[in-house]
PDB file of C-alpha atoms in Angstrom:
ATOM      1  CA  UNK A1358      -9.477 -14.140   2.562  1.00  0.00           C
ATOM      2  CA  UNK A1359      -6.954 -16.653   3.777  1.00  0.00           C
ATOM      3  CA  UNK A1360      -7.144 -18.054   7.292  1.00  0.00           C
ATOM      4  CA  UNK A1361      -3.941 -19.864   8.150  1.00  0.00           C
ATOM      5  CA  UNK A1362      -4.353 -23.473   9.204  1.00  0.00           C
ATOM      6  CA  UNK A1363      -0.721 -24.604   9.042  1.00  0.00           C
ATOM      7  CA  UNK A1364       2.553 -23.028  10.118  1.00  0.00           C
ATOM      8  CA  UNK A1365       4.016 -23.407   6.617  1.00  0.00           C
ATOM      9  CA  UNK A1366       1.303 -21.147   5.168  1.00  0.00           C
ATOM     10  CA  UNK A1367       2.258 -18.177   7.281  1.00  0.00           C
ATOM     11  CA  UNK A1368       5.935 -18.921   6.595  1.00  0.00           C
ATOM     12  CA  UNK A1369       5.260 -18.674   2.859  1.00  0.00           C
ATOM     13  CA  UNK A1370       3.377 -15.411   3.315  1.00  0.00           C
ATOM     14  CA  UNK A1371       6.308 -14.139   5.340  1.00  0.00           C
ATOM     15  CA  UNK A1372       8.769 -14.978   2.539  1.00  0.00           C
ATOM     16  CA  UNK A1373       6.600 -13.117   0.026  1.00  0.00           C
ATOM     17  CA  UNK A1374       6.390 -10.157   2.373  1.00  0.00           C
ATOM     18  CA  UNK A1375      10.128 -10.061   2.913  1.00  0.00           C
ATOM     19  CA  UNK A1376      10.777  -9.986  -0.830  1.00  0.00           C
ATOM     20  CA  UNK A1377       8.404  -7.032  -1.149  1.00  0.00           C
ATOM     21  CA  UNK A1378      10.187  -5.293   1.729  1.00  0.00           C
ATOM     22  CA  UNK A1379      13.630  -5.795   0.147  1.00  0.00           C
ATOM     23  CA  UNK A1380      12.470  -4.409  -3.183  1.00  0.00           C
ATOM     24  CA  UNK A1381      10.880  -1.350  -1.574  1.00  0.00           C
ATOM     25  CA  UNK A1382      14.032  -0.674   0.439  1.00  0.00           C
ATOM     26  CA  UNK A1383      16.144  -0.813  -2.736  1.00  0.00           C
ATOM     27  CA  UNK A1384      13.761   1.620  -4.426  1.00  0.00           C
ATOM     28  CA  UNK A1385      13.889   3.895  -1.372  1.00  0.00           C
ATOM     29  CA  UNK A1386      17.681   4.094  -1.721  1.00  0.00           C
ATOM     30  CA  UNK A1387      17.578   4.689  -5.488  1.00  0.00           C
ATOM     31  CA  UNK A1388      14.743   7.281  -5.527  1.00  0.00           C
ATOM     32  CA  UNK A1389      16.895  10.365  -6.013  1.00  0.00           C
ATOM     33  CA  UNK A1390      16.580  13.403  -8.288  1.00  0.00           C
ATOM     34  CA  UNK A1391      17.109  12.461 -11.932  1.00  0.00           C
ATOM     35  CA  UNK A1392      16.001   8.837 -11.840  1.00  0.00           C
ATOM     36  CA  UNK A1393      12.887   7.950 -13.801  1.00  0.00           C
ATOM     37  CA  UNK A1394       9.899   6.043 -12.493  1.00  0.00           C
ATOM     38  CA  UNK A1395      10.546   3.538 -15.277  1.00  0.00           C
ATOM     39  CA  UNK A1396      14.045   2.889 -13.950  1.00  0.00           C
ATOM     40  CA  UNK A1397      12.610   2.238 -10.497  1.00  0.00           C
ATOM     41  CA  UNK A1398      10.148  -0.156 -12.113  1.00  0.00           C
ATOM     42  CA  UNK A1399      13.023  -2.039 -13.779  1.00  0.00           C
ATOM     43  CA  UNK A1400      14.757  -2.454 -10.402  1.00  0.00           C
ATOM     44  CA  UNK A1401      11.621  -3.994  -8.912  1.00  0.00           C
ATOM     45  CA  UNK A1402      11.045  -6.293 -11.857  1.00  0.00           C
ATOM     46  CA  UNK A1403      14.627  -7.568 -11.950  1.00  0.00           C
ATOM     47  CA  UNK A1404      14.753  -8.281  -8.204  1.00  0.00           C
ATOM     48  CA  UNK A1405      11.400 -10.063  -8.356  1.00  0.00           C
ATOM     49  CA  UNK A1406      12.298 -12.306 -11.268  1.00  0.00           C
ATOM     50  CA  UNK A1407      15.683 -13.140  -9.741  1.00  0.00           C
ATOM     51  CA  UNK A1408      13.828 -14.345  -6.640  1.00  0.00           C
ATOM     52  CA  UNK A1409      11.604 -16.624  -8.718  1.00  0.00           C
ATOM     53  CA  UNK A1410       8.510 -14.563  -7.991  1.00  0.00           C
ATOM     54  CA  UNK A1411       5.852 -12.884 -10.141  1.00  0.00           C
ATOM     55  CA  UNK A1412       5.370  -9.080 -10.085  1.00  0.00           C
ATOM     56  CA  UNK A1413       1.641  -9.303  -9.652  1.00  0.00           C
ATOM     57  CA  UNK A1414       0.730  -5.738 -10.639  1.00  0.00           C
ATOM     58  CA  UNK A1415       2.047  -6.214 -14.194  1.00  0.00           C
ATOM     59  CA  UNK A1416      -0.906  -6.969 -16.505  1.00  0.00           C
ATOM     60  CA  UNK A1417      -3.318  -6.754 -13.569  1.00  0.00           C
ATOM     61  CA  UNK A1418      -6.761  -6.353 -15.192  1.00  0.00           C
ATOM     62  CA  UNK A1419      -8.577  -3.072 -14.824  1.00  0.00           C
ATOM     63  CA  UNK A1420     -11.668  -3.608 -12.643  1.00  0.00           C
ATOM     64  CA  UNK A1421     -13.969  -1.760 -15.051  1.00  0.00           C
ATOM     65  CA  UNK A1422     -12.368  -1.243 -18.453  1.00  0.00           C
ATOM     66  CA  UNK A1423     -10.255  -4.370 -18.807  1.00  0.00           C
ATOM     67  CA  UNK A1424      -7.110  -2.384 -19.625  1.00  0.00           C
ATOM     68  CA  UNK A1425      -4.198  -4.188 -17.915  1.00  0.00           C
ATOM     69  CA  UNK A1426      -1.744  -2.307 -15.716  1.00  0.00           C
ATOM     70  CA  UNK A1427       1.582  -1.997 -17.575  1.00  0.00           C
ATOM     71  CA  UNK A1428       4.055  -1.817 -14.658  1.00  0.00           C
ATOM     72  CA  UNK A1429       5.523  -3.962 -11.897  1.00  0.00           C
ATOM     73  CA  UNK A1430       5.132  -1.057  -9.463  1.00  0.00           C
ATOM     74  CA  UNK A1431       2.597   1.681  -9.013  1.00  0.00           C
ATOM     75  CA  UNK A1432       4.627   4.915  -8.997  1.00  0.00           C
ATOM     76  CA  UNK A1433       2.518   7.878  -7.874  1.00  0.00           C
ATOM     77  CA  UNK A1434       4.195  11.306  -7.678  1.00  0.00           C
ATOM     78  CA  UNK A1435       3.041  14.274  -5.580  1.00  0.00           C
ATOM     79  CA  UNK A1436      -0.727  14.724  -6.134  1.00  0.00           C
ATOM     80  CA  UNK A1437      -1.022  11.204  -7.575  1.00  0.00           C
ATOM     81  CA  UNK A1438      -2.650   9.043  -4.915  1.00  0.00           C
ATOM     82  CA  UNK A1439      -2.332   5.497  -6.266  1.00  0.00           C
ATOM     83  CA  UNK A1440      -1.913   3.480  -9.483  1.00  0.00           C
ATOM     84  CA  UNK A1441       0.584   5.820 -11.133  1.00  0.00           C
ATOM     85  CA  UNK A1442       2.066   4.209 -14.249  1.00  0.00           C
ATOM     86  CA  UNK A1443       5.900   4.084 -14.293  1.00  0.00           C
ATOM     87  CA  UNK A1444       7.567   5.601 -17.328  1.00  0.00           C
ATOM     88  CA  UNK A1445       9.854   8.427 -18.469  1.00  0.00           C
ATOM     89  CA  UNK A1446       9.082  10.914 -15.691  1.00  0.00           C
ATOM     90  CA  UNK A1447      12.214  12.039 -13.850  1.00  0.00           C
ATOM     91  CA  UNK A1448      12.021  12.659 -10.137  1.00  0.00           C
ATOM     92  CA  UNK A1449      12.954  16.149  -8.974  1.00  0.00           C
ATOM     93  CA  UNK A1450      14.097  17.476  -5.622  1.00  0.00           C
ATOM     94  CA  UNK A1451      11.006  18.323  -3.581  1.00  0.00           C
ATOM     95  CA  UNK A1452       8.886  15.523  -5.039  1.00  0.00           C
ATOM     96  CA  UNK A1453       7.338  12.716  -3.072  1.00  0.00           C
ATOM     97  CA  UNK A1454       6.725   9.361  -4.700  1.00  0.00           C
ATOM     98  CA  UNK A1455       4.475   6.573  -3.457  1.00  0.00           C
ATOM     99  CA  UNK A1456       5.558   3.085  -4.501  1.00  0.00           C
ATOM    100  CA  UNK A1457       3.000   0.296  -4.204  1.00  0.00           C
ATOM    101  CA  UNK A1458       4.376  -3.159  -4.972  1.00  0.00           C
ATOM    102  CA  UNK A1459       3.242  -6.764  -4.770  1.00  0.00           C
ATOM    103  CA  UNK A1460       4.425 -10.260  -5.650  1.00  0.00           C
ATOM    104  CA  UNK A1461       3.288 -13.850  -5.747  1.00  0.00           C
ATOM    105  CA  UNK A1462       6.008 -16.179  -4.446  1.00  0.00           C
ATOM    106  CA  UNK A1463       5.422 -19.924  -4.058  1.00  0.00           C
ATOM    107  CA  UNK A1464       1.693 -19.394  -4.374  1.00  0.00           C
ATOM    108  CA  UNK A1465       1.311 -16.649  -1.754  1.00  0.00           C
ATOM    109  CA  UNK A1466       1.017 -12.880  -2.096  1.00  0.00           C
ATOM    110  CA  UNK A1467       2.868 -10.013  -0.467  1.00  0.00           C
ATOM    111  CA  UNK A1468       1.872  -6.352  -0.790  1.00  0.00           C
ATOM    112  CA  UNK A1469       3.203  -3.113   0.693  1.00  0.00           C
ATOM    113  CA  UNK A1470       3.653   0.569  -0.092  1.00  0.00           C
ATOM    114  CA  UNK A1471       5.910   3.414   0.968  1.00  0.00           C
ATOM    115  CA  UNK A1472       6.064   7.132   0.209  1.00  0.00           C
ATOM    116  CA  UNK A1473       9.540   8.546  -0.295  1.00  0.00           C
ATOM    117  CA  UNK A1474      10.720  12.146   0.037  1.00  0.00           C
ATOM    118  CA  UNK A1475      13.032  13.041  -2.848  1.00  0.00           C
ATOM    119  CA  UNK A1476      15.634  15.612  -1.809  1.00  0.00           C
ATOM    120  CA  UNK A1477      14.418  18.518   0.321  1.00  0.00           C
ATOM    121  CA  UNK A1478      10.644  18.407   0.746  1.00  0.00           C
ATOM    122  CA  UNK A1479       8.348  21.059   2.229  1.00  0.00           C
ATOM    123  CA  UNK A1480       7.798  20.651   5.994  1.00  0.00           C
ATOM    124  CA  UNK A1481       4.024  20.260   5.687  1.00  0.00           C
ATOM    125  CA  UNK A1482       4.541  17.443   3.172  1.00  0.00           C
ATOM    126  CA  UNK A1483       7.066  15.719   5.435  1.00  0.00           C
ATOM    127  CA  UNK A1484       4.447  15.915   8.184  1.00  0.00           C
ATOM    128  CA  UNK A1485       1.926  14.314   5.818  1.00  0.00           C
ATOM    129  CA  UNK A1486       4.289  11.366   5.296  1.00  0.00           C
ATOM    130  CA  UNK A1487       4.950  11.023   9.021  1.00  0.00           C
ATOM    131  CA  UNK A1488       1.280  11.100   9.983  1.00  0.00           C
ATOM    132  CA  UNK A1489       0.308   8.629   7.253  1.00  0.00           C
ATOM    133  CA  UNK A1490       2.918   6.102   8.386  1.00  0.00           C
ATOM    134  CA  UNK A1491       1.862   6.609  12.001  1.00  0.00           C
ATOM    135  CA  UNK A1492      -1.760   6.017  10.992  1.00  0.00           C
ATOM    136  CA  UNK A1493      -0.744   2.753   9.343  1.00  0.00           C
ATOM    137  CA  UNK A1494       0.904   1.558  12.539  1.00  0.00           C
ATOM    138  CA  UNK A1495      -2.118   2.556  14.616  1.00  0.00           C
ATOM    139  CA  UNK A1496      -4.365   0.643  12.234  1.00  0.00           C
ATOM    140  CA  UNK A1497      -2.131  -2.415  12.469  1.00  0.00           C
ATOM    141  CA  UNK A1498      -2.134  -2.237  16.265  1.00  0.00           C
ATOM    142  CA  UNK A1499      -5.950  -2.225  16.217  1.00  0.00           C
ATOM    143  CA  UNK A1500      -6.090  -5.490  14.230  1.00  0.00           C
ATOM    144  CA  UNK A1501      -6.675  -7.708  17.266  1.00  0.00           C
ATOM    145  CA  UNK A1502      -8.486 -11.003  17.598  1.00  0.00           C
ATOM    146  CA  UNK A1503     -12.097 -10.325  18.596  1.00  0.00           C
ATOM    147  CA  UNK A1504     -12.206  -6.749  17.316  1.00  0.00           C
ATOM    148  CA  UNK A1505     -13.910  -5.749  14.093  1.00  0.00           C
ATOM    149  CA  UNK A1506     -12.394  -4.365  10.899  1.00  0.00           C
ATOM    150  CA  UNK A1507     -13.955  -1.041  11.864  1.00  0.00           C
ATOM    151  CA  UNK A1508     -11.478  -0.777  14.739  1.00  0.00           C
ATOM    152  CA  UNK A1509      -8.671  -0.593  12.162  1.00  0.00           C
ATOM    153  CA  UNK A1510     -10.608   1.929  10.093  1.00  0.00           C
ATOM    154  CA  UNK A1511     -11.388   4.098  13.110  1.00  0.00           C
ATOM    155  CA  UNK A1512      -7.794   4.108  14.367  1.00  0.00           C
ATOM    156  CA  UNK A1513      -6.485   5.277  10.993  1.00  0.00           C
ATOM    157  CA  UNK A1514      -9.116   7.965  10.467  1.00  0.00           C
ATOM    158  CA  UNK A1515      -8.857   9.414  13.951  1.00  0.00           C
ATOM    159  CA  UNK A1516      -5.098   9.822  13.767  1.00  0.00           C
ATOM    160  CA  UNK A1517      -5.156  11.340  10.286  1.00  0.00           C
ATOM    161  CA  UNK A1518      -7.946  13.815  10.961  1.00  0.00           C
ATOM    162  CA  UNK A1519      -6.508  14.857  14.324  1.00  0.00           C
ATOM    163  CA  UNK A1520      -3.604  16.315  12.326  1.00  0.00           C
ATOM    164  CA  UNK A1521      -5.827  18.124   9.827  1.00  0.00           C
ATOM    165  CA  UNK A1522      -5.364  15.755   6.891  1.00  0.00           C
ATOM    166  CA  UNK A1523      -8.015  13.708   5.055  1.00  0.00           C
ATOM    167  CA  UNK A1524      -8.457  10.011   4.348  1.00  0.00           C
ATOM    168  CA  UNK A1525      -9.207   8.858   0.805  1.00  0.00           C
ATOM    169  CA  UNK A1526     -12.604   7.125   0.706  1.00  0.00           C
ATOM    170  CA  UNK A1527     -12.564   5.647  -2.793  1.00  0.00           C
ATOM    171  CA  UNK A1528      -9.763   3.124  -2.230  1.00  0.00           C
ATOM    172  CA  UNK A1529      -9.302   0.780   0.716  1.00  0.00           C
ATOM    173  CA  UNK A1530      -7.162  -2.016   2.106  1.00  0.00           C
ATOM    174  CA  UNK A1531      -8.046  -5.675   1.667  1.00  0.00           C
ATOM    175  CA  UNK A1532      -7.587  -9.253   2.668  1.00  0.00           C
ATOM    176  CA  UNK A1533      -4.580 -10.999   1.149  1.00  0.00           C
ATOM    177  CA  UNK A1534      -3.507 -14.614   0.749  1.00  0.00           C
ATOM    178  CA  UNK A1535      -3.088 -16.763  -2.339  1.00  0.00           C
ATOM    179  CA  UNK A1536      -4.424 -13.810  -4.336  1.00  0.00           C
ATOM    180  CA  UNK A1537      -3.405 -10.185  -4.010  1.00  0.00           C
ATOM    181  CA  UNK A1538      -6.882  -8.812  -3.338  1.00  0.00           C
ATOM    182  CA  UNK A1539      -9.251 -10.872  -1.195  1.00  0.00           C
ATOM    183  CA  UNK A1540     -12.044 -10.190   1.281  1.00  0.00           C
ATOM    184  CA  UNK A1541     -12.622  -8.402   3.553  1.00  0.00           C
ATOM    185  CA  UNK A1542     -12.287  -4.779   2.433  1.00  0.00           C
ATOM    186  CA  UNK A1543     -10.391  -2.719   5.028  1.00  0.00           C
ATOM    187  CA  UNK A1544     -11.511   0.937   4.805  1.00  0.00           C
ATOM    188  CA  UNK A1545      -9.388   3.705   6.311  1.00  0.00           C
ATOM    189  CA  UNK A1546     -12.449   5.396   7.805  1.00  0.00           C
ATOM    190  CA  UNK A1547     -15.393   4.177   9.844  1.00  0.00           C
ATOM    191  CA  UNK A1548     -16.630   3.192  13.274  1.00  0.00           C
ATOM    192  CA  UNK A1549     -15.105   0.679  15.657  1.00  0.00           C
ATOM    193  CA  UNK A1550     -18.071  -1.686  15.805  1.00  0.00           C
ATOM    194  CA  UNK A1551     -18.499  -2.075  12.053  1.00  0.00           C
ATOM    195  CA  UNK A1552     -17.302  -4.774   9.682  1.00  0.00           C
ATOM    196  CA  UNK A1553     -16.382  -8.449   9.999  1.00  0.00           C
ATOM    197  CA  UNK A1554     -14.971  -9.832  13.216  1.00  0.00           C
ATOM    198  CA  UNK A1555     -11.178 -10.196  13.189  1.00  0.00           C
ATOM    199  CA  UNK A1556     -10.051 -13.774  13.781  1.00  0.00           C
ATOM    200  CA  UNK A1557      -6.693 -15.420  14.417  1.00  0.00           C
ATOM    201  CA  UNK A1558      -5.099 -16.472  11.129  1.00  0.00           C
ATOM    202  CA  UNK A1559      -6.500 -13.648   9.027  1.00  0.00           C
ATOM    203  CA  UNK A1560      -4.116 -11.908   6.646  1.00  0.00           C
ATOM    204  CA  UNK A1561      -4.819  -8.252   5.855  1.00  0.00           C
ATOM    205  CA  UNK A1562      -3.228  -5.512   3.774  1.00  0.00           C
ATOM    206  CA  UNK A1563      -3.769  -2.227   5.621  1.00  0.00           C
ATOM    207  CA  UNK A1564      -3.013   0.853   3.520  1.00  0.00           C
ATOM    208  CA  UNK A1565      -3.906   4.419   4.478  1.00  0.00           C
ATOM    209  CA  UNK A1566      -4.003   6.865   1.563  1.00  0.00           C
ATOM    210  CA  UNK A1567      -3.939  10.358   3.041  1.00  0.00           C
ATOM    211  CA  UNK A1568      -4.292  13.751   1.364  1.00  0.00           C
ATOM    212  CA  UNK A1569      -2.883  17.095   2.410  1.00  0.00           C
ATOM    213  CA  UNK A1570      -6.128  18.711   1.251  1.00  0.00           C
ATOM    214  CA  UNK A1571      -9.596  17.249   0.692  1.00  0.00           C
ATOM    215  CA  UNK A1572     -10.326  13.548   0.331  1.00  0.00           C
ATOM    216  CA  UNK A1573     -11.853  13.811  -3.168  1.00  0.00           C
ATOM    217  CA  UNK A1574      -9.976  12.099  -6.009  1.00  0.00           C
ATOM    218  CA  UNK A1575     -10.408  11.416  -9.721  1.00  0.00           C
ATOM    219  CA  UNK A1576      -8.953   9.022 -12.287  1.00  0.00           C
ATOM    220  CA  UNK A1577      -6.766  10.465 -15.044  1.00  0.00           C
ATOM    221  CA  UNK A1578      -7.168   9.870 -18.780  1.00  0.00           C
ATOM    222  CA  UNK A1579      -4.793   6.895 -18.672  1.00  0.00           C
ATOM    223  CA  UNK A1580      -7.604   5.013 -16.832  1.00  0.00           C
ATOM    224  CA  UNK A1581      -5.310   4.126 -13.913  1.00  0.00           C
ATOM    225  CA  UNK A1582      -3.618   7.078 -12.216  1.00  0.00           C
ATOM    226  CA  UNK A1583      -5.698   8.441  -9.326  1.00  0.00           C
ATOM    227  CA  UNK A1584      -5.091  12.096  -8.407  1.00  0.00           C
ATOM    228  CA  UNK A1585      -6.319  14.429  -5.702  1.00  0.00           C
ATOM    229  CA  UNK A1586      -9.124  16.649  -6.929  1.00  0.00           C
ATOM    230  CA  UNK A1587      -7.499  19.781  -5.467  1.00  0.00           C
ATOM    231  CA  UNK A1588      -3.994  19.003  -6.751  1.00  0.00           C
ATOM    232  CA  UNK A1589      -2.466  18.761  -3.283  1.00  0.00           C
ATOM    233  CA  UNK A1590       0.009  15.998  -2.345  1.00  0.00           C
ATOM    234  CA  UNK A1591      -1.016  12.557  -1.160  1.00  0.00           C
ATOM    235  CA  UNK A1592       0.866   9.874   0.810  1.00  0.00           C
ATOM    236  CA  UNK A1593       0.414   6.096   0.904  1.00  0.00           C
ATOM    237  CA  UNK A1594       1.856   3.509   3.290  1.00  0.00           C
ATOM    238  CA  UNK A1595       0.922  -0.176   3.459  1.00  0.00           C
ATOM    239  CA  UNK A1596       1.884  -3.392   5.207  1.00  0.00           C
ATOM    240  CA  UNK A1597       0.599  -6.941   4.907  1.00  0.00           C
ATOM    241  CA  UNK A1598      -0.039  -8.467   8.319  1.00  0.00           C
ATOM    242  CA  UNK A1599      -1.036 -11.788   9.850  1.00  0.00           C
ATOM    243  CA  UNK A1600      -3.354 -11.647  12.848  1.00  0.00           C
ATOM    244  CA  UNK A1601      -2.050 -13.905  15.612  1.00  0.00           C
ATOM    245  CA  UNK A1602      -3.496 -14.679  19.036  1.00  0.00           C
ATOM    246  CA  UNK A1603      -0.569 -12.685  20.454  1.00  0.00           C
ATOM    247  CA  UNK A1604      -1.262  -9.692  18.186  1.00  0.00           C
ATOM    248  CA  UNK A1605      -0.601  -8.586  14.591  1.00  0.00           C
ATOM    249  CA  UNK A1606       2.585  -9.709  12.849  1.00  0.00           C
ATOM    250  CA  UNK A1607       3.870  -7.406  10.090  1.00  0.00           C
ATOM    251  CA  UNK A1608       4.901  -9.660   7.198  1.00  0.00           C
ATOM    252  CA  UNK A1609       6.366  -6.876   5.029  1.00  0.00           C
ATOM    253  CA  UNK A1610       8.588  -5.253   7.654  1.00  0.00           C
ATOM    254  CA  UNK A1611      12.242  -5.645   6.636  1.00  0.00           C
TER     255      UNK A1611
END
């Protein structure tokens, strides 16, 4: 977990975050019926390399099996929660697609995720997207100096469950800095008084993963793609933030 000591460190994190935000916005515009997840991956990779950055998900080692991730983005469609592998799949009207994306630029990481509605999407699924993004913002707002990580977790869970959706337990947010994944873990469920104390200078990646149905998930045969156990849609939104004395600063907000 990074704790900023100099102004130039947070400036570098901000530049990484802004690159991530620009790439995600370009993908948001291009995610229309007929485009493949592989084509979206190529957009992200080209923009990243042109900026002199590294698409950090590509060749990221598997935590258990050692099988590296083959894409620059995680592209998870409909019931796929996270870690979907980009490829030949064409998006169709009515789909939703979650794009998780990260870079290393000038030695510092940026990481964010969005879920995009492709064409006309069912109202209950649009509500899922809205509530998940709202939960992210409530979690960010709870990341205040002197609070604990559990305050973030509690804020996310309470908002999600008040709308009848469920929070994924198996995957959580994280610290971020010179590496993509650092301490502390940032769960999307829990109690306010739990977890490490939040201090000024911390950088966190907060990322609710929210299911329309139950919270149970499983990993597909490709060893990466995580799906909902009941086959119902899932949404994922994420921002990287820096905790300041004045409150949280969103580094990946365009």
